[in-house]
PDB file of C-alpha atoms in Angstrom:
ATOM      1  CA  MET A   1    -102.805 -33.532   6.314  1.00 47.00           C
ATOM      2  CA  ALA A   2    -100.162 -31.572   8.242  1.00 41.00           C
ATOM      3  CA  GLY A   3    -101.252 -33.302  11.426  1.00 48.00           C
ATOM      4  CA  LEU A   4    -100.863 -36.693   9.768  1.00 41.00           C
ATOM      5  CA  ARG A   5     -97.347 -35.814   8.585  1.00 42.00           C
ATOM      6  CA  ALA A   6     -96.438 -34.657  12.098  1.00 40.00           C
ATOM      7  CA  LYS A   7     -97.699 -37.899  13.629  1.00 42.00           C
ATOM      8  CA  THR A   8     -95.795 -39.882  11.008  1.00 39.00           C
ATOM      9  CA  LEU A   9     -92.600 -37.956  11.772  1.00 36.00           C
ATOM     10  CA  ILE A  10     -93.004 -38.581  15.507  1.00 37.00           C
ATOM     11  CA  PHE A  11     -93.522 -42.298  14.847  1.00 38.00           C
ATOM     12  CA  VAL A  12     -90.378 -42.449  12.694  1.00 37.00           C
ATOM     13  CA  LEU A  13     -88.320 -40.648  15.333  1.00 34.00           C
ATOM     14  CA  VAL A  14     -89.532 -42.939  18.098  1.00 37.00           C
ATOM     15  CA  ALA A  15     -88.799 -46.002  15.955  1.00 40.00           C
ATOM     16  CA  ALA A  16     -85.355 -44.650  15.135  1.00 38.00           C
ATOM     17  CA  LEU A  17     -84.565 -44.079  18.805  1.00 34.00           C
ATOM     18  CA  ALA A  18     -85.753 -47.590  19.639  1.00 37.00           C
ATOM     19  CA  THR A  19     -83.568 -49.167  16.997  1.00 41.00           C
ATOM     20  CA  LEU A  20     -80.619 -46.995  18.033  1.00 38.00           C
ATOM     21  CA  ASP A  21     -80.924 -48.339  21.557  1.00 38.00           C
ATOM     22  CA  ARG A  22     -81.045 -51.845  20.134  1.00 47.00           C
ATOM     23  CA  THR A  23     -77.971 -51.532  17.928  1.00 56.00           C
ATOM     24  CA  PHE A  24     -75.616 -49.043  19.590  1.00 62.00           C
ATOM     25  CA  VAL A  25     -73.451 -49.842  22.620  1.00 65.00           C
ATOM     26  CA  GLU A  26     -71.827 -46.876  24.370  1.00 65.00           C
ATOM     27  CA  ALA A  27     -68.252 -47.018  25.598  1.00 68.00           C
ATOM     28  CA  ASP A  28     -68.675 -47.881  29.257  1.00 86.00           C
ATOM     29  CA  PHE A  29     -66.556 -50.951  29.856  1.00 92.00           C
ATOM     30  CA  SER A  30     -67.888 -51.674  33.344  1.00 89.00           C
ATOM     31  CA  LYS A  31     -71.506 -51.681  32.095  1.00 91.00           C
ATOM     32  CA  ASN A  32     -71.017 -53.567  28.840  1.00 93.00           C
ATOM     33  CA  MET A  33     -68.191 -56.008  29.646  1.00 95.00           C
ATOM     34  CA  ILE A  34     -67.574 -58.775  32.157  1.00 96.00           C
ATOM     35  CA  VAL A  35     -64.248 -60.161  33.369  1.00 97.00           C
ATOM     36  CA  THR A  36     -63.523 -63.678  32.126  1.00 97.00           C
ATOM     37  CA  TRP A  37     -60.172 -64.111  33.855  1.00 95.00           C
ATOM     38  CA  GLY A  38     -57.600 -62.081  35.776  1.00 96.00           C
ATOM     39  CA  LYS A  39     -60.064 -60.081  37.877  1.00 95.00           C
ATOM     40  CA  ASP A  40     -57.253 -58.538  39.924  1.00 96.00           C
ATOM     41  CA  HIS A  41     -55.379 -57.607  36.730  1.00 98.00           C
ATOM     42  CA  ILE A  42     -58.097 -55.484  35.121  1.00 97.00           C
ATOM     43  CA  GLY A  43     -59.193 -51.895  35.532  1.00 96.00           C
ATOM     44  CA  MET A  44     -62.516 -50.797  33.993  1.00 94.00           C
ATOM     45  CA  THR A  45     -63.679 -47.262  34.716  1.00 90.00           C
ATOM     46  CA  GLY A  46     -66.175 -45.702  32.356  1.00 89.00           C
ATOM     47  CA  ASP A  47     -64.512 -45.239  28.985  1.00 92.00           C
ATOM     48  CA  ASN A  48     -61.152 -46.621  30.103  1.00 95.00           C
ATOM     49  CA  LEU A  49     -59.780 -50.153  30.189  1.00 97.00           C
ATOM     50  CA  LYS A  50     -56.495 -51.401  31.588  1.00 98.00           C
ATOM     51  CA  LEU A  51     -55.282 -54.967  30.988  1.00 98.00           C
ATOM     52  CA  VAL A  52     -52.335 -56.240  33.036  1.00 98.00           C
ATOM     53  CA  LEU A  53     -50.069 -59.263  32.631  1.00 98.00           C
ATOM     54  CA  ASP A  54     -47.524 -60.539  35.117  1.00 97.00           C
ATOM     55  CA  GLN A  55     -46.105 -63.950  35.883  1.00 96.00           C
ATOM     56  CA  SER A  56     -49.125 -64.852  38.020  1.00 97.00           C
ATOM     57  CA  ALA A  57     -51.883 -64.066  35.514  1.00 97.00           C
ATOM     58  CA  GLY A  58     -53.056 -62.237  32.442  1.00 98.00           C
ATOM     59  CA  SER A  59     -56.413 -60.563  31.943  1.00 98.00           C
ATOM     60  CA  ALA A  60     -59.465 -60.795  29.699  1.00 98.00           C
ATOM     61  CA  ILE A  61     -62.943 -59.326  29.242  1.00 98.00           C
ATOM     62  CA  ARG A  62     -65.904 -60.011  26.975  1.00 97.00           C
ATOM     63  CA  SER A  63     -69.085 -58.204  26.070  1.00 97.00           C
ATOM     64  CA  LYS A  64     -72.327 -59.102  27.805  1.00 96.00           C
ATOM     65  CA  VAL A  65     -74.233 -59.349  24.523  1.00 96.00           C
ATOM     66  CA  ALA A  66     -73.526 -60.828  21.106  1.00 97.00           C
ATOM     67  CA  HIS A  67     -74.028 -59.255  17.692  1.00 97.00           C
ATOM     68  CA  LEU A  68     -74.592 -60.354  14.133  1.00 98.00           C
ATOM     69  CA  PHE A  69     -73.317 -57.786  11.612  1.00 98.00           C
ATOM     70  CA  GLY A  70     -72.362 -54.180  12.162  1.00 97.00           C
ATOM     71  CA  SER A  71     -69.242 -52.355  13.243  1.00 97.00           C
ATOM     72  CA  VAL A  72     -67.171 -52.794  16.414  1.00 97.00           C
ATOM     73  CA  GLU A  73     -64.320 -50.476  17.298  1.00 96.00           C
ATOM     74  CA  MET A  74     -61.889 -49.855  20.130  1.00 97.00           C
ATOM     75  CA  PHE A  75     -58.990 -47.490  20.640  1.00 97.00           C
ATOM     76  CA  ILE A  76     -56.004 -49.464  21.948  1.00 98.00           C
ATOM     77  CA  LYS A  77     -52.538 -48.568  23.214  1.00 98.00           C
ATOM     78  CA  LEU A  78     -50.230 -51.578  23.229  1.00 98.00           C
ATOM     79  CA  VAL A  79     -47.621 -52.686  25.760  1.00 98.00           C
ATOM     80  CA  PRO A  80     -44.576 -50.381  25.436  1.00 96.00           C
ATOM     81  CA  GLY A  81     -40.902 -51.309  25.491  1.00 95.00           C
ATOM     82  CA  ASP A  82     -39.856 -54.948  25.490  1.00 95.00           C
ATOM     83  CA  SER A  83     -43.187 -56.707  24.894  1.00 96.00           C
ATOM     84  CA  ALA A  84     -41.722 -59.960  23.546  1.00 95.00           C
ATOM     85  CA  GLY A  85     -43.879 -62.987  24.298  1.00 96.00           C
ATOM     86  CA  THR A  86     -47.008 -60.966  25.044  1.00 97.00           C
ATOM     87  CA  VAL A  87     -50.176 -60.866  22.966  1.00 97.00           C
ATOM     88  CA  VAL A  88     -52.950 -58.306  23.077  1.00 98.00           C
ATOM     89  CA  ALA A  89     -56.060 -59.804  21.486  1.00 98.00           C
ATOM     90  CA  TYR A  90     -59.183 -57.971  20.332  1.00 97.00           C
ATOM     91  CA  TYR A  91     -61.711 -60.064  18.475  1.00 98.00           C
ATOM     92  CA  LEU A  92     -65.254 -61.241  17.900  1.00 98.00           C
ATOM     93  CA  SER A  93     -66.168 -64.846  18.607  1.00 98.00           C
ATOM     94  CA  SER A  94     -69.093 -67.202  19.041  1.00 98.00           C
ATOM     95  CA  THR A  95     -68.835 -70.386  21.109  1.00 95.00           C
ATOM     96  CA  GLY A  96     -68.455 -74.100  20.478  1.00 93.00           C
ATOM     97  CA  THR A  97     -66.209 -76.243  18.319  1.00 92.00           C
ATOM     98  CA  ALA A  98     -67.824 -74.891  15.142  1.00 97.00           C
ATOM     99  CA  HIS A  99     -67.430 -71.291  16.236  1.00 98.00           C
ATOM    100  CA  ASP A 100     -66.942 -68.195  14.102  1.00 98.00           C
ATOM    101  CA  GLU A 101     -64.229 -65.675  14.971  1.00 98.00           C
ATOM    102  CA  ILE A 102     -62.792 -62.449  13.530  1.00 98.00           C
ATOM    103  CA  ASP A 103     -59.398 -61.523  14.992  1.00 98.00           C
ATOM    104  CA  PHE A 104     -57.033 -58.715  15.640  1.00 98.00           C
ATOM    105  CA  GLU A 105     -54.005 -59.901  17.632  1.00 98.00           C
ATOM    106  CA  PHE A 106     -50.953 -57.801  18.399  1.00 98.00           C
ATOM    107  CA  LEU A 107     -47.778 -59.833  18.838  1.00 97.00           C
ATOM    108  CA  GLY A 108     -45.143 -58.179  20.994  1.00 96.00           C
ATOM    109  CA  ASN A 109     -41.448 -57.939  20.246  1.00 94.00           C
ATOM    110  CA  ALA A 110     -38.129 -56.971  21.793  1.00 91.00           C
ATOM    111  CA  THR A 111     -37.366 -53.302  22.338  1.00 85.00           C
ATOM    112  CA  GLY A 112     -36.699 -51.573  19.038  1.00 85.00           C
ATOM    113  CA  GLU A 113     -38.377 -54.299  16.986  1.00 91.00           C
ATOM    114  CA  PRO A 114     -41.849 -53.729  15.505  1.00 95.00           C
ATOM    115  CA  TYR A 115     -45.081 -55.312  16.642  1.00 97.00           C
ATOM    116  CA  THR A 116     -46.919 -57.713  14.350  1.00 97.00           C
ATOM    117  CA  ILE A 117     -50.570 -56.973  13.582  1.00 98.00           C
ATOM    118  CA  HIS A 118     -51.996 -60.467  13.183  1.00 98.00           C
ATOM    119  CA  THR A 119     -55.451 -60.954  11.599  1.00 98.00           C
ATOM    120  CA  ASN A 120     -57.348 -64.186  11.224  1.00 98.00           C
ATOM    121  CA  LEU A 121     -60.793 -65.553  10.510  1.00 98.00           C
ATOM    122  CA  TYR A 122     -62.508 -68.715  11.721  1.00 98.00           C
ATOM    123  CA  VAL A 123     -65.671 -69.980  10.071  1.00 98.00           C
ATOM    124  CA  GLN A 124     -67.456 -72.985  11.560  1.00 97.00           C
ATOM    125  CA  GLY A 125     -64.365 -73.801  13.589  1.00 97.00           C
ATOM    126  CA  LYS A 126     -61.883 -73.613  10.732  1.00 96.00           C
ATOM    127  CA  GLY A 127     -59.189 -70.933  10.775  1.00 96.00           C
ATOM    128  CA  ASN A 128     -55.805 -70.845   9.026  1.00 96.00           C
ATOM    129  CA  ARG A 129     -56.655 -67.587   7.249  1.00 98.00           C
ATOM    130  CA  GLU A 130     -53.878 -65.422   8.667  1.00 98.00           C
ATOM    131  CA  GLN A 131     -52.630 -62.143   7.255  1.00 98.00           C
ATOM    132  CA  GLN A 132     -49.962 -60.171   9.110  1.00 98.00           C
ATOM    133  CA  PHE A 133     -48.718 -56.599   8.937  1.00 98.00           C
ATOM    134  CA  ARG A 134     -46.060 -54.391  10.445  1.00 98.00           C
ATOM    135  CA  PRO A 135     -47.536 -51.207  11.911  1.00 98.00           C
ATOM    136  CA  TRP A 136     -46.698 -48.003  10.021  1.00 97.00           C
ATOM    137  CA  PHE A 137     -46.907 -46.060  13.310  1.00 97.00           C
ATOM    138  CA  ASN A 138     -45.863 -46.567  16.923  1.00 96.00           C
ATOM    139  CA  PRO A 139     -48.772 -48.464  18.516  1.00 98.00           C
ATOM    140  CA  THR A 140     -47.429 -47.978  22.061  1.00 97.00           C
ATOM    141  CA  THR A 141     -47.217 -44.188  22.403  1.00 96.00           C
ATOM    142  CA  GLY A 142     -50.858 -43.375  21.745  1.00 97.00           C
ATOM    143  CA  PHE A 143     -54.282 -44.865  21.129  1.00 98.00           C
ATOM    144  CA  HIS A 144     -55.190 -46.158  17.670  1.00 98.00           C
ATOM    145  CA  ASN A 145     -58.584 -47.166  16.321  1.00 98.00           C
ATOM    146  CA  TYR A 146     -59.039 -50.832  15.411  1.00 98.00           C
ATOM    147  CA  THR A 147     -62.401 -51.555  13.793  1.00 98.00           C
ATOM    148  CA  ILE A 148     -64.023 -54.743  12.552  1.00 98.00           C
ATOM    149  CA  HIS A 149     -66.811 -54.108  10.059  1.00 98.00           C
ATOM    150  CA  TRP A 150     -68.927 -57.169   9.277  1.00 98.00           C
ATOM    151  CA  ASN A 151     -71.984 -57.411   7.067  1.00 98.00           C
ATOM    152  CA  PRO A 152     -73.654 -59.953   4.746  1.00 98.00           C
ATOM    153  CA  SER A 153     -71.321 -58.934   1.892  1.00 98.00           C
ATOM    154  CA  GLU A 154     -67.877 -58.680   3.455  1.00 98.00           C
ATOM    155  CA  ILE A 155     -65.672 -58.383   6.524  1.00 98.00           C
ATOM    156  CA  VAL A 156     -63.235 -55.472   6.640  1.00 98.00           C
ATOM    157  CA  TRP A 157     -60.429 -54.898   9.145  1.00 98.00           C
ATOM    158  CA  PHE A 158     -59.653 -51.178   9.654  1.00 98.00           C
ATOM    159  CA  VAL A 159     -56.755 -49.433  11.405  1.00 98.00           C
ATOM    160  CA  ASP A 160     -57.314 -45.732  12.091  1.00 98.00           C
ATOM    161  CA  GLY A 161     -60.018 -45.696   9.446  1.00 97.00           C
ATOM    162  CA  THR A 162     -57.869 -47.316   6.751  1.00 98.00           C
ATOM    163  CA  PRO A 163     -58.904 -50.793   5.558  1.00 98.00           C
ATOM    164  CA  ILE A 164     -56.100 -53.352   5.610  1.00 98.00           C
ATOM    165  CA  ARG A 165     -57.936 -56.554   4.748  1.00 98.00           C
ATOM    166  CA  VAL A 166     -61.201 -57.767   3.195  1.00 98.00           C
ATOM    167  CA  PHE A 167     -62.914 -61.161   3.190  1.00 98.00           C
ATOM    168  CA  ARG A 168     -65.922 -61.315   0.878  1.00 98.00           C
ATOM    169  CA  ASN A 169     -68.945 -63.570   1.065  1.00 98.00           C
ATOM    170  CA  TYR A 170     -68.762 -66.344  -1.534  1.00 98.00           C
ATOM    171  CA  GLU A 171     -71.088 -68.697   0.314  1.00 97.00           C
ATOM    172  CA  LYS A 172     -73.152 -69.283  -2.843  1.00 97.00           C
ATOM    173  CA  GLU A 173     -69.995 -70.786  -4.359  1.00 97.00           C
ATOM    174  CA  GLY A 174     -69.440 -73.164  -1.463  1.00 97.00           C
ATOM    175  CA  ILE A 175     -67.046 -71.005   0.580  1.00 98.00           C
ATOM    176  CA  ALA A 176     -68.082 -70.721   4.233  1.00 97.00           C
ATOM    177  CA  TYR A 177     -68.904 -67.264   5.594  1.00 98.00           C
ATOM    178  CA  PRO A 178     -69.742 -66.232   9.176  1.00 98.00           C
ATOM    179  CA  ASN A 179     -73.386 -65.191   8.972  1.00 98.00           C
ATOM    180  CA  LYS A 180     -75.339 -67.550  11.215  1.00 98.00           C
ATOM    181  CA  GLN A 181     -73.806 -67.099  14.685  1.00 98.00           C
ATOM    182  CA  GLY A 182     -73.854 -64.104  16.977  1.00 98.00           C
ATOM    183  CA  MET A 183     -70.427 -63.117  18.252  1.00 98.00           C
ATOM    184  CA  LYS A 184     -69.366 -61.395  21.450  1.00 98.00           C
ATOM    185  CA  VAL A 185     -66.475 -58.945  21.704  1.00 97.00           C
ATOM    186  CA  PHE A 186     -63.327 -60.018  23.567  1.00 98.00           C
ATOM    187  CA  ALA A 187     -60.143 -58.261  24.668  1.00 98.00           C
ATOM    188  CA  SER A 188     -57.229 -59.831  26.508  1.00 98.00           C
ATOM    189  CA  LEU A 189     -53.550 -59.600  27.393  1.00 98.00           C
ATOM    190  CA  TRP A 190     -51.742 -62.895  27.867  1.00 97.00           C
ATOM    191  CA  ASN A 191     -48.426 -64.692  27.673  1.00 96.00           C
ATOM    192  CA  ALA A 192     -47.771 -66.621  24.445  1.00 94.00           C
ATOM    193  CA  ASP A 193     -43.996 -66.794  24.399  1.00 93.00           C
ATOM    194  CA  ASP A 194     -44.109 -70.323  22.995  1.00 93.00           C
ATOM    195  CA  TRP A 195     -45.045 -68.859  19.577  1.00 88.00           C
ATOM    196  CA  ALA A 196     -45.780 -65.127  19.561  1.00 88.00           C
ATOM    197  CA  THR A 197     -42.365 -63.546  19.050  1.00 89.00           C
ATOM    198  CA  GLN A 198     -40.126 -64.808  16.269  1.00 87.00           C
ATOM    199  CA  GLY A 199     -41.742 -68.223  16.403  1.00 88.00           C
ATOM    200  CA  GLY A 200     -41.190 -68.567  20.152  1.00 90.00           C
ATOM    201  CA  ARG A 201     -37.447 -67.955  20.004  1.00 90.00           C
ATOM    202  CA  VAL A 202     -37.735 -64.773  22.082  1.00 90.00           C
ATOM    203  CA  LYS A 203     -39.293 -65.332  25.494  1.00 94.00           C
ATOM    204  CA  THR A 204     -41.130 -63.017  27.879  1.00 96.00           C
ATOM    205  CA  ASN A 205     -38.793 -61.073  30.170  1.00 95.00           C
ATOM    206  CA  TRP A 206     -40.683 -61.278  33.442  1.00 97.00           C
ATOM    207  CA  THR A 207     -38.311 -58.875  35.179  1.00 96.00           C
ATOM    208  CA  LEU A 208     -40.080 -56.144  33.177  1.00 96.00           C
ATOM    209  CA  ALA A 209     -43.560 -57.079  34.444  1.00 97.00           C
ATOM    210  CA  PRO A 210     -46.208 -55.896  34.896  1.00 97.00           C
ATOM    211  CA  PHE A 211     -47.043 -55.425  31.216  1.00 98.00           C
ATOM    212  CA  VAL A 212     -49.938 -53.054  30.585  1.00 98.00           C
ATOM    213  CA  ALA A 213     -52.191 -52.450  27.576  1.00 98.00           C
ATOM    214  CA  GLU A 214     -54.982 -49.875  27.549  1.00 98.00           C
ATOM    215  CA  GLY A 215     -58.290 -49.458  25.762  1.00 97.00           C
ATOM    216  CA  ARG A 216     -60.712 -46.590  25.213  1.00 96.00           C
ATOM    217  CA  ARG A 217     -63.926 -45.783  23.372  1.00 93.00           C
ATOM    218  CA  TYR A 218     -65.362 -49.233  22.829  1.00 95.00           C
ATOM    219  CA  ARG A 219     -68.252 -48.875  20.375  1.00 94.00           C
ATOM    220  CA  ALA A 220     -70.565 -51.535  18.963  1.00 95.00           C
ATOM    221  CA  ARG A 221     -72.920 -50.236  16.280  1.00 96.00           C
ATOM    222  CA  ALA A 222     -74.296 -53.646  15.492  1.00 96.00           C
ATOM    223  CA  CYS A 223     -77.343 -55.865  15.400  1.00 97.00           C
ATOM    224  CA  LEU A 224     -78.200 -57.458  18.736  1.00 96.00           C
ATOM    225  CA  TRP A 225     -78.147 -61.259  18.538  1.00 97.00           C
ATOM    226  CA  LYS A 226     -81.422 -62.774  19.784  1.00 96.00           C
ATOM    227  CA  GLY A 227     -80.880 -66.316  18.618  1.00 97.00           C
ATOM    228  CA  SER A 228     -81.589 -67.901  15.254  1.00 96.00           C
ATOM    229  CA  VAL A 229     -84.341 -65.380  14.500  1.00 97.00           C
ATOM    230  CA  SER A 230     -81.557 -62.802  14.076  1.00 98.00           C
ATOM    231  CA  ILE A 231     -80.055 -64.619  11.095  1.00 98.00           C
ATOM    232  CA  ASN A 232     -82.712 -63.134   8.824  1.00 97.00           C
ATOM    233  CA  GLN A 233     -83.564 -60.031  10.860  1.00 97.00           C
ATOM    234  CA  CYS A 234     -80.002 -58.708  11.017  1.00 98.00           C
ATOM    235  CA  ALA A 235     -79.443 -59.282   7.294  1.00 98.00           C
ATOM    236  CA  ASP A 236     -82.736 -57.745   6.143  1.00 97.00           C
ATOM    237  CA  PRO A 237     -81.972 -54.708   3.948  1.00 96.00           C
ATOM    238  CA  THR A 238     -85.532 -53.373   4.372  1.00 96.00           C
ATOM    239  CA  VAL A 239     -85.030 -52.766   8.118  1.00 95.00           C
ATOM    240  CA  PRO A 240     -84.034 -49.073   8.511  1.00 93.00           C
ATOM    241  CA  SER A 241     -81.682 -49.744  11.425  1.00 93.00           C
ATOM    242  CA  ASN A 242     -79.685 -52.292   9.420  1.00 96.00           C
ATOM    243  CA  TRP A 243     -77.428 -49.598   7.979  1.00 96.00           C
ATOM    244  CA  TRP A 244     -74.686 -52.196   7.290  1.00 97.00           C
ATOM    245  CA  THR A 245     -76.848 -53.755   4.558  1.00 97.00           C
ATOM    246  CA  SER A 246     -76.782 -50.563   2.480  1.00 96.00           C
ATOM    247  CA  PRO A 247     -75.181 -51.033  -0.960  1.00 95.00           C
ATOM    248  CA  SER A 248     -72.637 -48.360   0.010  1.00 94.00           C
ATOM    249  CA  PHE A 249     -71.189 -50.813   2.546  1.00 95.00           C
ATOM    250  CA  SER A 250     -71.090 -53.791   0.177  1.00 94.00           C
ATOM    251  CA  LYS A 251     -67.656 -52.867  -1.145  1.00 95.00           C
ATOM    252  CA  LEU A 252     -64.877 -50.374  -0.548  1.00 97.00           C
ATOM    253  CA  THR A 253     -64.708 -47.047  -2.323  1.00 96.00           C
ATOM    254  CA  THR A 254     -61.977 -46.272  -4.847  1.00 97.00           C
ATOM    255  CA  LEU A 255     -60.198 -44.098  -2.264  1.00 97.00           C
ATOM    256  CA  GLN A 256     -60.384 -46.840   0.364  1.00 97.00           C
ATOM    257  CA  LEU A 257     -59.007 -49.371  -2.111  1.00 98.00           C
ATOM    258  CA  THR A 258     -56.100 -47.076  -2.936  1.00 98.00           C
ATOM    259  CA  LYS A 259     -55.235 -46.571   0.735  1.00 98.00           C
ATOM    260  CA  MET A 260     -55.524 -50.279   1.481  1.00 98.00           C
ATOM    261  CA  GLN A 261     -53.313 -51.295  -1.407  1.00 98.00           C
ATOM    262  CA  LYS A 262     -50.627 -48.903  -0.186  1.00 98.00           C
ATOM    263  CA  ILE A 263     -50.657 -50.540   3.242  1.00 98.00           C
ATOM    264  CA  ARG A 264     -50.668 -54.051   1.820  1.00 98.00           C
ATOM    265  CA  ASP A 265     -47.824 -53.280  -0.581  1.00 98.00           C
ATOM    266  CA  GLY A 266     -45.683 -51.627   2.067  1.00 98.00           C
ATOM    267  CA  PHE A 267     -46.441 -53.378   5.348  1.00 98.00           C
ATOM    268  CA  MET A 268     -47.907 -56.852   4.793  1.00 98.00           C
ATOM    269  CA  ILE A 269     -45.454 -59.545   5.885  1.00 98.00           C
ATOM    270  CA  TYR A 270     -47.580 -62.693   5.547  1.00 98.00           C
ATOM    271  CA  ASP A 271     -50.584 -63.785   3.484  1.00 98.00           C
ATOM    272  CA  TYR A 272     -51.886 -67.337   3.779  1.00 98.00           C
ATOM    273  CA  CYS A 273     -53.096 -67.158   0.187  1.00 97.00           C
ATOM    274  CA  LYS A 274     -49.491 -66.878  -0.973  1.00 95.00           C
ATOM    275  CA  ASP A 275     -48.111 -69.671   1.209  1.00 96.00           C
ATOM    276  CA  THR A 276     -48.234 -72.526  -1.295  1.00 93.00           C
ATOM    277  CA  ASN A 277     -45.840 -74.680   0.753  1.00 93.00           C
ATOM    278  CA  ARG A 278     -48.153 -74.604   3.748  1.00 94.00           C
ATOM    279  CA  PHE A 279     -51.120 -75.974   1.840  1.00 92.00           C
ATOM    280  CA  GLY A 280     -49.197 -78.334  -0.406  1.00 88.00           C
ATOM    281  CA  GLY A 281     -50.278 -76.448  -3.479  1.00 82.00           C
ATOM    282  CA  VAL A 282     -53.990 -76.994  -2.755  1.00 93.00           C
ATOM    283  CA  MET A 283     -54.945 -73.480  -1.773  1.00 96.00           C
ATOM    284  CA  PRO A 284     -58.086 -72.496   0.173  1.00 97.00           C
ATOM    285  CA  PRO A 285     -60.857 -71.806  -2.359  1.00 97.00           C
ATOM    286  CA  GLU A 286     -61.293 -68.145  -1.382  1.00 97.00           C
ATOM    287  CA  CYS A 287     -57.703 -67.455  -2.454  1.00 97.00           C
ATOM    288  CA  SER A 288     -58.770 -67.661  -6.105  1.00 96.00           C
ATOM    289  CA  LYS A 289     -61.602 -65.158  -5.580  1.00 97.00           C
ATOM    290  CA  GLN A 290     -61.510 -61.378  -5.782  1.00 96.00           C
ATOM    291  CA  GLN A 291     -61.713 -60.050  -2.239  1.00 96.00           C
ATOM    292  CA  PHE A 292     -61.637 -56.321  -2.976  1.00 92.00           C
TER     293      PHE A 292
END
């Protein structure tokens, strides 16, 4: 009997290691990412990433593999000083006109003015779900953790472990939810001075170039996308490696809700669900639903 238990334990450990290898991506940028543009404006060495923007080019990378559900995080230090017109983007996205996308974008500003933390969500090619925040810290003097947690129940945007936004799955009520397309991880630094800073009124000051943003500790603890077969496999709560399907991750804790509400009350500057003029009074259906 003891021998049987020992063999069972060994089997479980081997299975656990196999699933860990399948779902966990270590933070080596050069091994896990490829350059999509600006090859001469990117530095990737082990755990460290440097994105550069000047008047000749910006820079962008993406992960080699796609995921469906899990948690993706990166520590980022934004462009210091006068960053007006620049955008640092960190997001998940599939491909095609009906793509899904979960965004963090950091909109630069003039010296002394705060960044804007811009979040958005696209489902089947449709976006217009923006929420924006002012940072309650200086995002340029040190690295801060930005995490996207995505499972069959909800999407949560975290900053330094504090949730700032939730989008719940109401697909059964006719509201689209991103759960059928694997998404790769992207990071970029680019010029968007036609809209990024004060609606495009403040332009990029190229005399201050090059602009530099840095990343560290990229982690993807997520289900590897293997095509349509993953739609059910990655959402299966009976698979031990699918930790994101645990009931404990289906909603925020009371403490998390309290912390999030404090951030939203004090630092949110835009919520599409409150912009009645934009939608002519016909609000997106999820705006009437409880998100957290």
